Amino acid sequence: MIQVINIPAFADNYIWLITNEERKFGVIVDPGDAEPVLAELAQRQIEPLALLITHHHRDHVGGIAKLLEVYPHLMVYGPAHETIPHRTHPLQDGDTVELAELKASFQVLDVSGHTAGHIAYYGEESLFCGDTIFGCGCGRVFDGSLDQLHAALQRLAKLPASTLVYCAHEYTIDNIGFAKWVEPDNQDLDLRLEECWQLREAGRATVPFSLGNEFITNPFLRTHIPEVIAKAEKVAGRELQTQAEIFATLRIWKDTEYD
């Protein structure tokens, strides 16, 4: 069984340190900043084996060079179709990352959309998804496309509801605000907001969360729900024919009116 340690960085980023019960070795996901990672490794006396990178944005790759100065043996896994500094293992959809020292493995999923070559790592009942899906939300589209991001979310929605989602930002409470615009009568959102405030007031993260919780609260995974469809059509001012159109309407609405 893996164990995952949360390393906060910048204003709202999370870097993930994957280890196991022995806590002798570890793998780092999306080290945007090396300093907090180095401090955590030293404090816990964990030997890092590799870096798992989801996409090319600076707040996910900015710490790679410094970590390699201290640990030059590190393997750097990252998307094959993006420019990742010091990458040693280019990955694409369907590849597998074997972590023998942790007795764990992860399947690589193409989840392009936020960026054109974004990947996620799925295994051990866990999903490390970078900026593709957040608590009650999803990433903006930068050099990918809305259609790609919708397809990525639909793919993630096919994973088991028990999957723990490790995204890269603490956005849940803010995202719930937008989700309430979409579904003001969704009582699951009210319950989740209360739970999230309790976590934050206790100094804890709202991440990870179960994928099942997203199915009942994340509007970007609920484009088949009549209330969500009705709201999207009201915003668009016309009938929408596909879930992809509904998704795009919600994402653009959030970009232009809420954020």
mmCIF file of C-alpha atoms in Angstrom:
data_model
loop_
_atom_site.group_PDB
_atom_site.id
_atom_site.type_symbol
_atom_site.label_atom_id
_atom_site.label_comp_id
_atom_site.label_asym_id
_atom_site.label_seq_id
_atom_site.Cartn_x
_atom_site.Cartn_y
_atom_site.Cartn_z
ATOM 1 C CA MET A 1 0.000 0.000 0.000
ATOM 2 C CA ILE A 2 1.300 3.424 -0.908
ATOM 3 C CA GLN A 3 1.247 6.340 1.478
ATOM 4 C CA VAL A 4 1.031 9.883 0.132
ATOM 5 C CA ILE A 5 2.475 12.924 1.881
ATOM 6 C CA ASN A 6 1.232 16.414 1.082
ATOM 7 C CA ILE A 7 3.925 19.077 0.543
ATOM 8 C CA PRO A 8 2.369 22.565 0.230
ATOM 9 C CA ALA A 9 4.093 25.002 -2.125
ATOM 10 C CA PHE A 10 3.549 28.570 -3.341
ATOM 11 C CA ALA A 11 0.121 30.004 -2.496
ATOM 12 C CA ASP A 12 -2.047 26.965 -3.195
ATOM 13 C CA ASN A 13 -0.007 24.200 -4.881
ATOM 14 C CA TYR A 14 0.360 20.666 -3.613
ATOM 15 C CA ILE A 15 3.421 18.557 -4.375
ATOM 16 C CA TRP A 16 2.885 14.877 -3.626
ATOM 17 C CA LEU A 17 5.468 12.544 -2.094
ATOM 18 C CA ILE A 18 4.521 8.917 -2.706
ATOM 19 C CA THR A 19 6.065 6.393 -0.345
ATOM 20 C CA ASN A 20 4.970 3.222 1.474
ATOM 21 C CA GLU A 21 4.749 1.818 4.984
ATOM 22 C CA GLU A 22 8.531 1.546 5.303
ATOM 23 C CA ARG A 23 8.996 5.206 4.292
ATOM 24 C CA LYS A 24 12.506 4.490 3.031
ATOM 25 C CA PHE A 25 12.041 5.478 -0.616
ATOM 26 C CA GLY A 26 9.762 7.981 -2.311
ATOM 27 C CA VAL A 27 8.607 9.404 -5.619
ATOM 28 C CA ILE A 28 7.726 13.067 -6.082
ATOM 29 C CA VAL A 29 4.833 14.320 -8.208
ATOM 30 C CA ASP A 30 5.059 17.756 -9.888
ATOM 31 C CA PRO A 31 7.829 19.475 -7.872
ATOM 32 C CA GLY A 32 7.258 23.095 -8.807
ATOM 33 C CA ASP A 33 9.515 24.209 -5.964
ATOM 34 C CA ALA A 34 12.497 22.181 -4.737
ATOM 35 C CA GLU A 35 12.972 23.735 -1.301
ATOM 36 C CA PRO A 36 9.913 22.340 0.519
ATOM 37 C CA VAL A 37 10.568 18.948 -1.093
ATOM 38 C CA LEU A 38 14.192 18.889 0.061
ATOM 39 C CA ALA A 39 13.095 19.860 3.573
ATOM 40 C CA GLU A 40 10.469 17.103 3.694
ATOM 41 C CA LEU A 41 12.880 14.456 2.398
ATOM 42 C CA ALA A 42 15.525 15.442 4.927
ATOM 43 C CA GLN A 43 13.097 15.533 7.842
ATOM 44 C CA ARG A 44 11.666 12.121 7.022
ATOM 45 C CA GLN A 45 14.975 10.645 5.807
ATOM 46 C CA ILE A 46 13.354 9.413 2.605
ATOM 47 C CA GLU A 47 15.487 8.629 -0.443
ATOM 48 C CA PRO A 48 13.816 9.910 -3.633
ATOM 49 C CA LEU A 49 13.783 7.606 -6.633
ATOM 50 C CA ALA A 50 12.007 9.536 -9.362
ATOM 51 C CA LEU A 51 9.903 12.514 -10.350
ATOM 52 C CA LEU A 52 6.481 12.089 -11.972
ATOM 53 C CA ILE A 53 5.529 15.127 -14.051
ATOM 54 C CA THR A 54 2.028 15.700 -15.405
ATOM 55 C CA HIS A 55 2.581 18.750 -17.617
ATOM 56 C CA HIS A 56 4.989 21.540 -18.472
ATOM 57 C CA HIS A 57 3.732 24.502 -16.443
ATOM 58 C CA ARG A 58 6.350 26.191 -14.283
ATOM 59 C CA ASP A 59 4.607 25.521 -10.983
ATOM 60 C CA HIS A 60 4.906 21.791 -11.763
ATOM 61 C CA VAL A 61 8.457 21.592 -13.122
ATOM 62 C CA GLY A 62 10.308 24.533 -11.555
ATOM 63 C CA GLY A 63 12.058 22.448 -8.898
ATOM 64 C CA ILE A 64 13.404 19.701 -11.158
ATOM 65 C CA ALA A 65 16.854 21.182 -11.781
ATOM 66 C CA LYS A 66 17.562 21.858 -8.085
ATOM 67 C CA LEU A 67 16.415 18.392 -7.061
ATOM 68 C CA LEU A 68 18.749 16.869 -9.638
ATOM 69 C CA GLU A 69 21.648 18.879 -8.225
ATOM 70 C CA VAL A 70 21.079 17.215 -4.864
ATOM 71 C CA TYR A 71 19.919 13.832 -6.185
ATOM 72 C CA PRO A 72 21.504 13.386 -9.648
ATOM 73 C CA HIS A 73 20.291 9.779 -9.884
ATOM 74 C CA LEU A 74 16.627 10.782 -10.093
ATOM 75 C CA MET A 75 14.632 9.486 -13.032
ATOM 76 C CA VAL A 76 12.326 12.115 -14.518
ATOM 77 C CA TYR A 77 9.106 10.764 -16.017
ATOM 78 C CA GLY A 78 6.943 13.131 -18.022
ATOM 79 C CA PRO A 79 4.659 13.536 -21.031
ATOM 80 C CA ALA A 80 6.324 12.679 -24.321
ATOM 81 C CA HIS A 81 4.516 15.450 -26.198
ATOM 82 C CA GLU A 82 5.560 18.342 -23.966
ATOM 83 C CA THR A 83 8.914 19.950 -23.194
ATOM 84 C CA ILE A 84 9.841 18.753 -19.707
ATOM 85 C CA PRO A 85 13.226 19.816 -18.273
ATOM 86 C CA HIS A 86 15.688 16.942 -17.787
ATOM 87 C CA ARG A 87 13.100 14.310 -18.718
ATOM 88 C CA THR A 88 14.632 10.829 -18.888
ATOM 89 C CA HIS A 89 11.491 8.771 -19.509
ATOM 90 C CA PRO A 90 8.978 10.190 -22.037
ATOM 91 C CA LEU A 91 5.504 8.766 -21.452
ATOM 92 C CA GLN A 92 2.346 8.458 -23.462
ATOM 93 C CA ASP A 93 -1.089 6.961 -23.020
ATOM 94 C CA GLY A 94 -1.008 3.299 -22.039
ATOM 95 C CA ASP A 95 2.528 3.277 -20.651
ATOM 96 C CA THR A 96 3.178 1.920 -17.181
ATOM 97 C CA VAL A 97 5.533 3.295 -14.529
ATOM 98 C CA GLU A 98 6.865 0.504 -12.328
ATOM 99 C CA LEU A 99 8.138 1.534 -8.901
ATOM 100 C CA ALA A 100 9.666 -1.690 -7.630
ATOM 101 C CA GLU A 101 11.018 -0.231 -4.388
ATOM 102 C CA LEU A 102 7.511 0.899 -3.464
ATOM 103 C CA LYS A 103 5.870 -2.261 -4.838
ATOM 104 C CA ALA A 104 3.606 0.015 -6.849
ATOM 105 C CA SER A 105 2.845 0.766 -10.468
ATOM 106 C CA PHE A 106 0.932 3.480 -12.286
ATOM 107 C CA GLN A 107 -0.814 3.518 -15.644
ATOM 108 C CA VAL A 108 -0.280 6.606 -17.770
ATOM 109 C CA LEU A 109 -3.456 8.290 -19.014
ATOM 110 C CA ASP A 110 -3.621 10.922 -21.725
ATOM 111 C CA VAL A 111 -5.720 13.707 -20.212
ATOM 112 C CA SER A 112 -4.890 16.506 -22.640
ATOM 113 C CA GLY A 113 -6.905 19.696 -22.405
ATOM 114 C CA HIS A 114 -5.422 21.950 -19.735
ATOM 115 C CA THR A 115 -2.263 21.559 -21.817
ATOM 116 C CA ALA A 116 -1.858 19.777 -25.131
ATOM 117 C CA GLY A 117 0.117 16.830 -23.759
ATOM 118 C CA HIS A 118 -1.073 16.576 -20.132
ATOM 119 C CA ILE A 119 -0.896 13.101 -18.590
ATOM 120 C CA ALA A 120 -2.103 11.571 -15.331
ATOM 121 C CA TYR A 121 -0.846 8.640 -13.282
ATOM 122 C CA TYR A 122 -3.413 6.081 -12.120
ATOM 123 C CA GLY A 123 -2.789 3.134 -9.841
ATOM 124 C CA GLU A 124 -2.942 1.878 -6.264
ATOM 125 C CA GLU A 125 -6.532 3.212 -6.135
ATOM 126 C CA SER A 126 -5.117 6.719 -6.609
ATOM 127 C CA LEU A 127 -5.080 9.314 -9.389
ATOM 128 C CA PHE A 128 -2.367 11.953 -9.691
ATOM 129 C CA CYS A 129 -3.955 14.289 -12.202
ATOM 130 C CA GLY A 130 -2.079 17.590 -12.110
ATOM 131 C CA ASP A 131 -4.466 20.341 -13.202
ATOM 132 C CA THR A 132 -7.025 18.266 -15.104
ATOM 133 C CA ILE A 133 -9.623 17.870 -12.376
ATOM 134 C CA PHE A 134 -9.898 19.740 -9.078
ATOM 135 C CA GLY A 135 -12.294 19.424 -6.193
ATOM 136 C CA CYS A 136 -15.639 20.527 -7.724
ATOM 137 C CA GLY A 137 -13.857 21.886 -10.768
ATOM 138 C CA CYS A 138 -11.379 21.412 -13.594
ATOM 139 C CA GLY A 139 -8.414 23.212 -15.079
ATOM 140 C CA ARG A 140 -8.521 26.086 -17.508
ATOM 141 C CA VAL A 141 -7.641 25.404 -21.122
ATOM 142 C CA PHE A 142 -4.248 26.776 -22.105
ATOM 143 C CA ASP A 143 -2.600 25.102 -25.111
ATOM 144 C CA GLY A 144 -5.071 22.223 -25.236
ATOM 145 C CA SER A 145 -8.730 22.475 -26.245
ATOM 146 C CA LEU A 146 -12.146 22.388 -24.607
ATOM 147 C CA ASP A 147 -13.035 19.216 -26.495
ATOM 148 C CA GLN A 148 -9.852 17.537 -25.246
ATOM 149 C CA LEU A 149 -10.518 18.543 -21.653
ATOM 150 C CA HIS A 150 -14.109 17.325 -21.814
ATOM 151 C CA ALA A 151 -12.924 13.991 -23.213
ATOM 152 C CA ALA A 152 -10.304 13.748 -20.463
ATOM 153 C CA LEU A 153 -12.892 14.279 -17.740
ATOM 154 C CA GLN A 154 -15.239 11.766 -19.318
ATOM 155 C CA ARG A 155 -12.395 9.268 -19.288
ATOM 156 C CA LEU A 156 -11.630 9.919 -15.632
ATOM 157 C CA ALA A 157 -15.324 9.514 -14.830
ATOM 158 C CA LYS A 158 -15.031 5.863 -15.842
ATOM 159 C CA LEU A 159 -12.557 5.144 -13.043
ATOM 160 C CA PRO A 160 -13.871 3.576 -9.816
ATOM 161 C CA ALA A 161 -15.777 5.945 -7.542
ATOM 162 C CA SER A 162 -13.458 4.938 -4.688
ATOM 163 C CA THR A 163 -10.421 6.386 -6.497
ATOM 164 C CA LEU A 164 -8.598 8.999 -4.422
ATOM 165 C CA VAL A 165 -7.850 12.099 -6.473
ATOM 166 C CA TYR A 166 -4.602 13.960 -5.808
ATOM 167 C CA CYS A 167 -4.819 17.203 -7.761
ATOM 168 C CA ALA A 168 -2.239 19.973 -7.613
ATOM 169 C CA HIS A 169 -4.142 22.933 -6.155
ATOM 170 C CA GLU A 170 -6.285 23.874 -3.168
ATOM 171 C CA TYR A 171 -9.244 25.239 -5.117
ATOM 172 C CA THR A 172 -12.157 23.257 -3.685
ATOM 173 C CA ILE A 173 -13.979 25.903 -1.660
ATOM 174 C CA ASP A 174 -13.768 28.482 -4.446
ATOM 175 C CA ASN A 175 -14.933 25.898 -6.972
ATOM 176 C CA ILE A 176 -17.933 25.038 -4.810
ATOM 177 C CA GLY A 177 -18.985 28.680 -5.168
ATOM 178 C CA PHE A 178 -19.217 28.295 -8.932
ATOM 179 C CA ALA A 179 -20.851 24.871 -8.636
ATOM 180 C CA LYS A 180 -23.580 26.540 -6.565
ATOM 181 C CA TRP A 181 -24.164 28.953 -9.448
ATOM 182 C CA VAL A 182 -24.790 25.923 -11.645
ATOM 183 C CA GLU A 183 -26.828 23.887 -9.140
ATOM 184 C CA PRO A 184 -28.095 26.157 -6.352
ATOM 185 C CA ASP A 185 -30.355 23.429 -4.968
ATOM 186 C CA ASN A 186 -27.712 20.691 -4.807
ATOM 187 C CA GLN A 187 -27.606 19.761 -1.119
ATOM 188 C CA ASP A 188 -24.488 17.655 -1.637
ATOM 189 C CA LEU A 189 -22.662 20.889 -2.394
ATOM 190 C CA ASP A 190 -23.827 22.407 0.889
ATOM 191 C CA LEU A 191 -22.581 19.376 2.784
ATOM 192 C CA ARG A 192 -19.260 19.379 0.974
ATOM 193 C CA LEU A 193 -18.739 23.080 1.625
ATOM 194 C CA GLU A 194 -19.282 22.546 5.340
ATOM 195 C CA GLU A 195 -16.833 19.631 5.363
ATOM 196 C CA CYS A 196 -14.226 21.617 3.446
ATOM 197 C CA TRP A 197 -14.433 24.595 5.781
ATOM 198 C CA GLN A 198 -13.931 22.263 8.733
ATOM 199 C CA LEU A 199 -10.820 20.831 7.093
ATOM 200 C CA ARG A 200 -9.349 24.226 6.258
ATOM 201 C CA GLU A 201 -10.075 25.658 9.695
ATOM 202 C CA ALA A 202 -8.212 22.676 11.144
ATOM 203 C CA GLY A 203 -5.258 23.462 8.896
ATOM 204 C CA ARG A 204 -5.848 20.459 6.658
ATOM 205 C CA ALA A 205 -6.151 20.104 2.885
ATOM 206 C CA THR A 206 -9.391 19.321 1.065
ATOM 207 C CA VAL A 207 -7.305 17.045 -1.165
ATOM 208 C CA PRO A 208 -7.344 14.113 -1.727
ATOM 209 C CA PHE A 209 -11.025 13.466 -2.314
ATOM 210 C CA SER A 210 -12.914 10.537 -3.749
ATOM 211 C CA LEU A 211 -13.915 10.530 -7.382
ATOM 212 C CA GLY A 212 -17.363 9.472 -6.195
ATOM 213 C CA ASN A 213 -17.726 12.783 -4.392
ATOM 214 C CA GLU A 214 -17.047 14.536 -7.696
ATOM 215 C CA PHE A 215 -19.858 12.630 -9.368
ATOM 216 C CA ILE A 216 -22.380 14.330 -7.074
ATOM 217 C CA THR A 217 -20.819 17.801 -6.773
ATOM 218 C CA ASN A 218 -18.595 18.653 -9.754
ATOM 219 C CA PRO A 219 -20.624 20.369 -12.501
ATOM 220 C CA PHE A 220 -18.010 19.493 -15.122
ATOM 221 C CA LEU A 221 -18.702 15.807 -14.501
ATOM 222 C CA ARG A 222 -22.470 16.351 -14.355
ATOM 223 C CA THR A 223 -23.151 17.541 -17.898
ATOM 224 C CA HIS A 224 -25.778 14.783 -18.229
ATOM 225 C CA ILE A 225 -27.844 16.045 -15.279
ATOM 226 C CA PRO A 226 -31.056 17.908 -16.287
ATOM 227 C CA GLU A 227 -30.453 20.816 -13.893
ATOM 228 C CA VAL A 228 -26.938 21.318 -15.228
ATOM 229 C CA ILE A 229 -28.132 21.123 -18.828
ATOM 230 C CA ALA A 230 -30.855 23.686 -18.134
ATOM 231 C CA LYS A 231 -28.408 26.110 -16.541
ATOM 232 C CA ALA A 232 -25.908 25.769 -19.387
ATOM 233 C CA GLU A 233 -28.639 26.365 -21.976
ATOM 234 C CA LYS A 234 -29.823 29.434 -20.066
ATOM 235 C CA VAL A 235 -26.274 30.805 -20.057
ATOM 236 C CA ALA A 236 -25.782 29.990 -23.747
ATOM 237 C CA GLY A 237 -29.200 31.359 -24.710
ATOM 238 C CA ARG A 238 -29.874 28.369 -26.926
ATOM 239 C CA GLU A 239 -30.419 24.626 -26.923
ATOM 240 C CA LEU A 240 -27.216 22.642 -26.563
ATOM 241 C CA GLN A 241 -26.919 19.390 -28.478
ATOM 242 C CA THR A 242 -24.075 17.523 -26.774
ATOM 243 C CA GLN A 243 -22.416 17.113 -23.394
ATOM 244 C CA ALA A 244 -19.272 18.611 -24.924
ATOM 245 C CA GLU A 245 -21.231 21.802 -25.712
ATOM 246 C CA ILE A 246 -22.614 21.885 -22.184
ATOM 247 C CA PHE A 247 -19.128 21.438 -20.744
ATOM 248 C CA ALA A 248 -17.665 24.178 -22.954
ATOM 249 C CA THR A 249 -20.446 26.579 -21.986
ATOM 250 C CA LEU A 250 -19.810 26.017 -18.272
ATOM 251 C CA ARG A 251 -16.035 26.316 -18.601
ATOM 252 C CA ILE A 252 -16.231 29.545 -20.615
ATOM 253 C CA TRP A 253 -18.834 30.937 -18.197
ATOM 254 C CA LYS A 254 -16.537 30.243 -15.273
ATOM 255 C CA ASP A 255 -13.573 31.808 -17.077
ATOM 256 C CA THR A 256 -15.407 34.997 -18.020
ATOM 257 C CA GLU A 257 -17.854 35.610 -15.186
ATOM 258 C CA TYR A 258 -16.664 33.833 -12.038
ATOM 259 C CA ASP A 259 -12.859 33.755 -11.935
#
